[in-house]
Amino acid sequence: MRRMVVFMAAMGIAGGMALSAQAETLTWNGARGARWTDANWLDAGNNPVAWRDGADAVFPAGAFVEVHDSVRPASITFSGNGATLVGAGRIILPGDLTASVAGTTNAIVACLVGDATFTKRGPGAVAVGFAKGSALAAEGTLLVAGSRSANLRTTAAGGTVAALGEGAAAASLLANGSFEDSAVTASNGYPYMNGTGAGDGSIQDVENTAVAPWKVSGQVVLANSTGVKTWCGTVVGTGIPDGAQLCILQRFGSIVQEVTVPADGWYDLSFTYYKRGNNYPDHRISLFVDDVVTAALFVNMVQQFQARFSSGPIWLPAGTHAVRFAGEGWEADRATFVDDIRLAPPTEAALPQSDAKAANAVSGNW
C-alpha cells in the first residue's frame, strides 16, 4: 500500500481551491453513504441545506457519497484525502475538478460528464472511474481508472495523467470469488442455490454451503461447463472465465459477502461477466458496498467476448464491509453470468479496455 500512496501522491504546481466565480459554496456534511441530493450540505453560514445545482461542491476527507440522480455542480473540490463519489447517477461538470491538498487522493466512481472539457486543478490527485468526454490535467494528477473510462480523452498541460488498473486476484479480500470451493454434482450442471428449484422470489439472504461465504437471495445458480452450455448453447463468448464454475444471477437474484478490510485504503471492485445468449432480455446488475449503490452495469446486447468490469478506486476504512451483486427484473428470463470477483487494491497496470458497445452504464450510453 505504501507504494500505491507514493504513486498516487499528487504532483505538479501547488494550488488552492478553484471555485467558480459568483457561485455559492456548499460543503458536504452527510453521513457515510448519504445521497448527494438530500439535505446533507452546509452553506457559507454553516446552515444545513439541500443541494442546489450550480453551487460549488466541496467534499472533506473520507466523504462517501451516493450520486443517485443527475446533478450539476459548478465545480468540485476535494479538501482532504479519501473521499469517494459513487452511485448510478451522473455528475455534469462544467467547471474545475480540484484536489486542493498535496499528497492526497480522491475518487469519482459515479459517471462524470464534462459540458465541454473539465480541468483537473490543485496539487492532489483525483481518480475517475467512469468519465466521459475530455479532460485537461493542468495541475496535480488525474488518474484514469476502471473499465468505464477507456474512452476519456485526456491532455496533460502542466499536470500529470496516469492510469490505474484493477486489483490482482491474489490480493482480493473476497473469498470464493470464482465459485470453485464446492464442485457442482447435479447432472444438469446448474443447481439453484436457494434450494427452491427455480427461485421463490425471496429477498432474504440465506446460507448455502455450495457458495459460502456468499449468501444468496432470489434466483442464483452455480454452474459448470455443462450447465453453461445448457443455458447458452453455442453462443460465442460464453464458457467459464476462471476455473471450472461460475455464478448466474437470474432476474432479481443477488449474492452478498462480508469482508474484513485490514487497513484504510483504496480498493477496486472487479469481475468478469456476460449476458445470457441470443434472444434474452437485457439485464441490470447493481453493485453495493455497505448497502450503498456503488455502480451499475446494464448488460444490453449479446457479447462476442466475455468482458471485464472494474469500478475504479473506492476508499474503505478498516473494518467489516458488505459487498453485494444484485440483479433486477421480475419478468422474462434475463440473466448475467459473473466470475472472478475481486475486491483488491488497484494496481499501476494499464487501464483495462472495455468494449463500450457490450455494456452501457445505466447513467448514460457511451
Short mmCIF file of C-alpha atoms in Angstrom, two decimals:
data_model
loop_
_atom_site.label_atom_id
_atom_site.label_comp_id
_atom_site.label_asym_id
_atom_site.label_seq_id
_atom_site.Cartn_x
_atom_site.Cartn_y
_atom_site.Cartn_z
CA MET A 1 0.00 0.00 0.00
CA ARG A 2 2.89 2.37 0.66
CA ARG A 3 3.99 2.04 -2.97
CA MET A 4 0.46 2.92 -4.08
CA VAL A 5 0.43 6.00 -1.86
CA VAL A 6 3.69 7.18 -3.38
CA PHE A 7 2.43 6.50 -6.89
CA MET A 8 -0.90 8.20 -6.29
CA ALA A 9 0.52 11.22 -4.47
CA ALA A 10 -0.36 14.40 -6.24
CA MET A 11 2.32 16.05 -8.34
CA GLY A 12 2.67 19.40 -10.13
CA ILE A 13 2.09 23.02 -9.29
CA ALA A 14 0.70 23.84 -5.87
CA GLY A 15 -2.68 25.46 -5.98
CA GLY A 16 -5.72 26.19 -3.91
CA MET A 17 -9.40 25.58 -4.44
CA ALA A 18 -10.59 26.53 -7.89
CA LEU A 19 -14.13 27.69 -7.21
CA SER A 20 -16.45 29.22 -9.78
CA ALA A 21 -16.96 32.96 -9.82
CA GLN A 22 -20.23 34.09 -8.18
CA ALA A 23 -21.38 30.54 -7.35
CA GLU A 24 -22.33 29.74 -3.77
CA THR A 25 -20.21 27.16 -1.96
CA LEU A 26 -21.86 24.12 -0.36
CA THR A 27 -19.77 21.80 1.84
CA TRP A 28 -20.69 18.14 2.31
CA ASN A 29 -21.85 17.24 5.82
CA GLY A 30 -23.64 13.93 5.26
CA ALA A 31 -23.22 10.53 6.88
CA ARG A 32 -21.30 7.81 5.09
CA GLY A 33 -23.36 6.65 2.10
CA ALA A 34 -25.85 9.53 2.18
CA ARG A 35 -27.21 10.86 -1.10
CA TRP A 36 -25.88 13.94 -2.84
CA THR A 37 -29.34 15.43 -3.50
CA ASP A 38 -30.57 15.26 0.11
CA ALA A 39 -30.15 17.91 2.82
CA ASN A 40 -26.58 16.92 3.63
CA TRP A 41 -24.84 20.23 2.94
CA LEU A 42 -23.71 23.32 4.82
CA ASP A 43 -23.86 26.78 3.30
CA ALA A 44 -21.38 29.59 3.96
CA GLY A 45 -23.07 30.26 7.31
CA ASN A 46 -22.86 26.58 8.36
CA ASN A 47 -26.62 26.20 7.95
CA PRO A 48 -27.89 22.75 6.86
CA VAL A 49 -29.31 22.96 3.34
CA ALA A 50 -30.32 20.71 0.46
CA TRP A 51 -28.20 20.56 -2.66
CA ARG A 52 -28.72 23.30 -5.24
CA ASP A 53 -27.46 22.81 -8.79
CA GLY A 54 -24.97 25.47 -9.84
CA ALA A 55 -23.19 25.57 -6.48
CA ASP A 56 -19.53 24.78 -5.92
CA ALA A 57 -19.37 21.39 -4.16
CA VAL A 58 -16.68 20.83 -1.51
CA PHE A 59 -16.02 17.37 -0.07
CA PRO A 60 -13.94 16.84 3.09
CA ALA A 61 -11.69 13.89 3.85
CA GLY A 62 -13.35 10.48 3.85
CA ALA A 63 -16.70 11.56 2.39
CA PHE A 64 -18.56 8.60 0.87
CA VAL A 65 -21.43 9.97 -1.23
CA GLU A 66 -24.05 8.25 -3.36
CA VAL A 67 -24.91 10.03 -6.61
CA HIS A 68 -28.44 8.79 -7.23
CA ASP A 69 -29.71 11.35 -9.75
CA SER A 70 -28.19 13.78 -12.23
CA VAL A 71 -26.50 16.72 -10.50
CA ARG A 72 -24.80 19.78 -11.94
CA PRO A 73 -22.20 21.43 -9.67
CA ALA A 74 -20.33 24.47 -10.93
CA SER A 75 -17.12 22.85 -9.70
CA ILE A 76 -15.94 20.06 -7.39
CA THR A 77 -13.23 20.48 -4.76
CA PHE A 78 -11.75 17.80 -2.50
CA SER A 79 -10.30 19.37 0.63
CA GLY A 80 -8.78 16.24 2.19
CA ASN A 81 -7.94 12.61 1.42
CA GLY A 82 -10.07 9.54 0.74
CA ALA A 83 -13.38 11.00 -0.46
CA THR A 84 -15.30 8.82 -2.95
CA LEU A 85 -18.34 9.73 -5.05
CA VAL A 86 -20.20 6.57 -6.06
CA GLY A 87 -23.57 5.60 -7.50
CA ALA A 88 -25.58 5.04 -10.67
CA GLY A 89 -26.36 8.73 -11.18
CA ARG A 90 -24.48 11.31 -13.19
CA ILE A 91 -22.40 14.38 -12.40
CA ILE A 92 -22.44 17.03 -15.12
CA LEU A 93 -19.41 19.22 -14.54
CA PRO A 94 -18.93 22.48 -16.48
CA GLY A 95 -16.05 23.72 -14.31
CA ASP A 96 -12.95 22.58 -12.45
CA LEU A 97 -12.16 19.37 -10.60
CA THR A 98 -9.78 20.30 -7.78
CA ALA A 99 -7.77 18.38 -5.18
CA SER A 100 -6.53 21.23 -3.02
CA VAL A 101 -4.09 19.37 -0.74
CA ALA A 102 -0.78 17.93 -1.93
CA GLY A 103 -0.22 14.23 -1.25
CA THR A 104 -3.93 13.37 -1.21
CA THR A 105 -6.04 11.19 -3.50
CA ASN A 106 -9.80 11.23 -4.00
CA ALA A 107 -12.04 9.42 -6.47
CA ILE A 108 -15.21 9.72 -8.52
CA VAL A 109 -16.68 6.33 -9.41
CA ALA A 110 -20.07 7.70 -10.48
CA CYS A 111 -20.46 8.87 -14.07
CA LEU A 112 -18.65 12.18 -14.63
CA VAL A 113 -19.53 14.15 -17.76
CA GLY A 114 -17.98 17.45 -18.72
CA ASP A 115 -20.14 20.02 -20.50
CA ALA A 116 -17.05 20.54 -22.64
CA THR A 117 -13.57 19.80 -21.24
CA PHE A 118 -13.26 19.64 -17.47
CA THR A 119 -9.96 20.72 -15.91
CA LYS A 120 -8.09 18.98 -13.10
CA ARG A 121 -6.57 21.57 -10.74
CA GLY A 122 -4.78 21.59 -7.39
CA PRO A 123 -1.69 19.62 -6.28
CA GLY A 124 -3.54 16.49 -5.18
CA ALA A 125 -4.71 13.53 -7.26
CA VAL A 126 -8.22 12.62 -8.42
CA ALA A 127 -9.12 9.22 -9.87
CA VAL A 128 -12.07 8.95 -12.25
CA GLY A 129 -13.66 5.54 -12.65
CA PHE A 130 -16.37 6.44 -15.18
CA ALA A 131 -15.63 9.64 -17.08
CA LYS A 132 -16.81 10.75 -20.50
CA GLY A 133 -15.67 13.43 -22.87
CA SER A 134 -12.40 15.34 -22.48
CA ALA A 135 -10.22 16.23 -19.51
CA LEU A 136 -7.26 18.59 -19.11
CA ALA A 137 -4.74 17.95 -16.33
CA ALA A 138 -3.50 21.46 -15.54
CA GLU A 139 -2.16 20.70 -12.04
CA GLY A 140 -1.58 17.67 -9.87
CA THR A 141 -2.52 14.20 -11.16
CA LEU A 142 -5.56 12.89 -12.98
CA LEU A 143 -5.82 9.11 -12.56
CA VAL A 144 -7.84 7.37 -15.26
CA ALA A 145 -9.17 4.21 -13.62
CA GLY A 146 -11.67 1.40 -14.05
CA SER A 147 -13.11 -0.17 -17.18
CA ARG A 148 -15.59 2.61 -17.93
CA SER A 149 -13.17 5.49 -18.54
CA ALA A 150 -11.48 3.86 -21.53
CA ASN A 151 -12.91 6.46 -23.93
CA LEU A 152 -11.98 9.54 -21.89
CA ARG A 153 -9.78 11.88 -23.93
CA THR A 154 -7.05 13.36 -21.73
CA THR A 155 -4.40 16.05 -22.14
CA ALA A 156 -1.54 16.79 -19.74
CA ALA A 157 -0.88 20.55 -19.70
CA GLY A 158 1.12 21.27 -16.55
CA GLY A 159 -0.29 18.31 -14.62
CA THR A 160 0.09 14.54 -14.99
CA VAL A 161 -2.21 11.89 -16.42
CA ALA A 162 -1.71 8.31 -15.20
CA ALA A 163 -3.68 5.05 -15.23
CA LEU A 164 -4.84 2.66 -12.52
CA GLY A 165 -5.82 -0.92 -13.23
CA GLU A 166 -7.92 -3.39 -11.29
CA GLY A 167 -6.61 -5.29 -8.29
CA ALA A 168 -4.69 -8.55 -8.52
CA ALA A 169 -6.52 -11.82 -7.88
CA ALA A 170 -4.00 -12.82 -5.21
CA ALA A 171 -4.71 -9.61 -3.28
CA SER A 172 -8.51 -9.93 -3.29
CA LEU A 173 -10.25 -9.76 0.08
CA LEU A 174 -13.24 -11.74 -1.21
CA ALA A 175 -13.27 -15.50 -0.63
CA ASN A 176 -14.50 -17.93 -3.28
CA GLY A 177 -14.65 -15.16 -5.88
CA SER A 178 -14.60 -17.73 -8.71
CA PHE A 179 -17.15 -20.07 -7.09
CA GLU A 180 -14.84 -23.11 -7.07
CA ASP A 181 -14.97 -24.15 -3.41
CA SER A 182 -17.76 -26.71 -3.86
CA ALA A 183 -18.00 -28.81 -7.02
CA VAL A 184 -21.30 -28.95 -8.91
CA THR A 185 -22.63 -32.50 -8.73
CA ALA A 186 -26.11 -32.00 -10.22
CA SER A 187 -26.49 -33.87 -13.50
CA ASN A 188 -27.83 -30.79 -15.28
CA GLY A 189 -24.76 -28.77 -14.26
CA TYR A 190 -26.69 -25.78 -12.87
CA PRO A 191 -28.27 -26.18 -9.42
CA TYR A 192 -30.14 -23.25 -7.91
CA MET A 193 -28.53 -22.07 -4.71
CA ASN A 194 -31.67 -21.08 -2.79
CA GLY A 195 -32.94 -24.66 -2.73
CA THR A 196 -36.27 -23.88 -4.37
CA GLY A 197 -35.55 -25.17 -7.86
CA ALA A 198 -36.41 -22.07 -9.87
CA GLY A 199 -36.40 -19.50 -7.07
CA ASP A 200 -39.34 -18.27 -5.00
CA GLY A 201 -38.73 -14.55 -5.12
CA SER A 202 -37.35 -14.40 -1.61
CA ILE A 203 -35.35 -11.29 -0.79
CA GLN A 204 -33.87 -12.81 2.34
CA ASP A 205 -30.18 -13.64 2.39
CA VAL A 206 -29.80 -17.35 3.07
CA GLU A 207 -26.81 -19.59 3.71
CA ASN A 208 -25.82 -22.14 1.07
CA THR A 209 -22.62 -24.05 1.71
CA ALA A 210 -22.03 -24.55 -2.02
CA VAL A 211 -21.24 -20.85 -2.46
CA ALA A 212 -20.06 -19.97 1.07
CA PRO A 213 -19.15 -17.43 2.32
CA TRP A 214 -21.53 -15.78 -0.17
CA LYS A 215 -25.15 -15.57 0.94
CA VAL A 216 -27.83 -15.74 -1.73
CA SER A 217 -31.35 -14.48 -2.30
CA GLY A 218 -33.70 -14.90 -5.21
CA GLN A 219 -32.61 -16.84 -8.26
CA VAL A 220 -28.90 -17.63 -8.06
CA VAL A 221 -27.30 -20.50 -9.98
CA LEU A 222 -23.94 -22.24 -9.60
CA ALA A 223 -22.96 -23.66 -12.99
CA ASN A 224 -20.20 -25.74 -14.58
CA SER A 225 -19.48 -26.01 -18.30
CA THR A 226 -22.37 -28.43 -18.83
CA GLY A 227 -24.79 -26.01 -17.20
CA VAL A 228 -23.45 -23.03 -19.13
CA LYS A 229 -23.89 -24.89 -22.42
CA THR A 230 -27.48 -25.71 -21.49
CA TRP A 231 -28.18 -22.04 -20.73
CA CYS A 232 -26.31 -20.54 -23.68
CA GLY A 233 -25.99 -23.19 -26.36
CA THR A 234 -23.10 -22.40 -28.68
CA VAL A 235 -23.24 -18.61 -28.38
CA VAL A 236 -19.77 -17.14 -28.94
CA GLY A 237 -18.23 -15.58 -25.82
CA THR A 238 -19.74 -17.95 -23.29
CA GLY A 239 -17.88 -20.50 -21.18
CA ILE A 240 -16.13 -20.40 -17.82
CA PRO A 241 -13.88 -17.31 -17.50
CA ASP A 242 -11.92 -18.57 -14.48
CA GLY A 243 -11.68 -22.13 -13.17
CA ALA A 244 -14.44 -24.68 -13.74
CA GLN A 245 -17.54 -22.91 -12.37
CA LEU A 246 -19.29 -19.54 -12.29
CA CYS A 247 -22.35 -17.84 -10.83
CA ILE A 248 -25.52 -16.88 -12.71
CA LEU A 249 -27.68 -14.04 -11.41
CA GLN A 250 -31.15 -14.59 -12.84
CA ARG A 251 -33.73 -11.81 -12.70
CA PHE A 252 -33.58 -10.37 -9.15
CA GLY A 253 -31.02 -12.89 -7.82
CA SER A 254 -28.30 -11.47 -5.60
CA ILE A 255 -25.19 -12.53 -3.71
CA VAL A 256 -23.58 -10.80 -0.74
CA GLN A 257 -20.36 -11.36 1.21
CA GLU A 258 -18.94 -9.63 4.25
CA VAL A 259 -15.22 -8.90 4.13
CA THR A 260 -12.73 -7.57 6.62
CA VAL A 261 -10.67 -4.66 5.34
CA PRO A 262 -7.35 -4.73 7.23
CA ALA A 263 -6.41 -1.09 6.76
CA ASP A 264 -7.84 2.17 5.48
CA GLY A 265 -7.15 2.47 1.78
CA TRP A 266 -8.23 2.26 -1.84
CA TYR A 267 -9.91 -0.87 -3.20
CA ASP A 268 -11.22 -1.73 -6.66
CA LEU A 269 -14.25 -3.98 -7.28
CA SER A 270 -13.90 -6.04 -10.47
CA PHE A 271 -15.37 -9.13 -12.13
CA THR A 272 -15.89 -10.90 -15.47
CA TYR A 273 -19.39 -11.00 -16.92
CA TYR A 274 -21.52 -11.77 -19.93
CA LYS A 275 -25.23 -11.71 -20.74
CA ARG A 276 -27.23 -14.85 -21.41
CA GLY A 277 -27.20 -15.65 -25.13
CA ASN A 278 -29.40 -14.79 -28.09
CA ASN A 279 -32.95 -13.51 -27.72
CA TYR A 280 -32.86 -12.97 -23.96
CA PRO A 281 -33.79 -9.61 -22.36
CA ASP A 282 -31.37 -7.01 -21.12
CA HIS A 283 -30.30 -7.22 -17.50
CA ARG A 284 -29.15 -4.65 -14.96
CA ILE A 285 -26.68 -5.55 -12.20
CA SER A 286 -26.25 -3.15 -9.28
CA LEU A 287 -23.11 -3.29 -7.14
CA PHE A 288 -23.45 -2.32 -3.49
CA VAL A 289 -20.86 -1.61 -0.83
CA ASP A 290 -22.40 -1.40 2.64
CA ASP A 291 -25.91 -1.16 1.12
CA VAL A 292 -24.91 1.86 -0.96
CA VAL A 293 -25.20 1.60 -4.75
CA THR A 294 -21.61 1.99 -5.86
CA ALA A 295 -22.03 1.30 -9.58
CA ALA A 296 -24.49 -0.27 -12.00
CA LEU A 297 -24.00 -2.29 -15.15
CA PHE A 298 -26.65 -2.61 -17.86
CA VAL A 299 -25.85 -5.65 -19.98
CA ASN A 300 -27.89 -4.93 -23.07
CA MET A 301 -26.58 -6.91 -26.01
CA VAL A 302 -25.14 -10.30 -26.87
CA GLN A 303 -21.39 -10.20 -26.28
CA GLN A 304 -18.95 -11.72 -28.69
CA PHE A 305 -16.40 -11.87 -25.89
CA GLN A 306 -16.50 -12.01 -22.12
CA ALA A 307 -15.97 -8.56 -20.64
CA ARG A 308 -14.20 -7.33 -17.53
CA PHE A 309 -15.70 -4.69 -15.23
CA SER A 310 -13.57 -2.56 -12.92
CA SER A 311 -15.16 0.07 -10.69
CA GLY A 312 -12.20 2.33 -10.12
CA PRO A 313 -10.83 3.05 -6.61
CA ILE A 314 -13.17 3.15 -3.61
CA TRP A 315 -11.90 4.33 -0.21
CA LEU A 316 -12.77 1.84 2.54
CA PRO A 317 -11.94 2.35 6.20
CA ALA A 318 -10.61 -0.62 8.14
CA GLY A 319 -13.34 -2.91 9.42
CA THR A 320 -16.16 -5.11 8.12
CA HIS A 321 -17.88 -4.25 4.85
CA ALA A 322 -20.60 -5.95 2.79
CA VAL A 323 -20.25 -6.39 -0.98
CA ARG A 324 -23.45 -7.24 -2.86
CA PHE A 325 -24.22 -8.03 -6.53
CA ALA A 326 -27.95 -7.68 -7.25
CA GLY A 327 -29.83 -8.41 -10.45
CA GLU A 328 -33.05 -6.62 -11.34
CA GLY A 329 -36.27 -7.62 -13.09
CA TRP A 330 -39.13 -9.93 -12.14
CA GLU A 331 -40.34 -10.69 -15.64
CA ALA A 332 -38.79 -12.62 -18.55
CA ASP A 333 -35.74 -14.86 -18.41
CA ARG A 334 -32.96 -12.30 -18.02
CA ALA A 335 -29.62 -13.39 -16.58
CA THR A 336 -25.98 -12.34 -16.25
CA PHE A 337 -23.03 -14.71 -15.74
CA VAL A 338 -20.36 -13.47 -13.29
CA ASP A 339 -16.98 -14.90 -12.32
CA ASP A 340 -13.58 -13.97 -10.86
CA ILE A 341 -14.94 -11.30 -8.50
CA ARG A 342 -12.23 -9.28 -6.74
CA LEU A 343 -12.03 -6.56 -4.13
CA ALA A 344 -8.37 -5.56 -4.08
CA PRO A 345 -6.09 -2.52 -4.06
CA PRO A 346 -5.81 -1.02 -7.56
CA THR A 347 -2.57 -1.59 -9.41
CA GLU A 348 -0.29 0.52 -11.56
CA ALA A 349 -1.10 -1.64 -14.58
CA ALA A 350 -2.56 -0.22 -17.78
CA LEU A 351 -6.21 0.73 -17.72
CA PRO A 352 -8.48 -2.22 -18.65
CA GLN A 353 -10.11 -1.58 -22.00
CA SER A 354 -13.84 -2.38 -22.02
CA ASP A 355 -15.98 -2.87 -25.10
CA ALA A 356 -18.19 0.18 -24.88
CA LYS A 357 -20.81 -1.43 -27.09
CA ALA A 358 -21.06 -4.53 -24.92
CA ALA A 359 -22.23 -2.86 -21.75
CA ASN A 360 -23.53 0.66 -21.36
CA ALA A 361 -23.85 2.17 -17.93
CA VAL A 362 -27.29 2.85 -16.58
CA SER A 363 -26.43 6.52 -16.14
CA GLY A 364 -25.99 7.02 -19.88
CA ASN A 365 -24.86 5.31 -23.05
CA TRP A 366 -21.37 5.76 -24.42
#
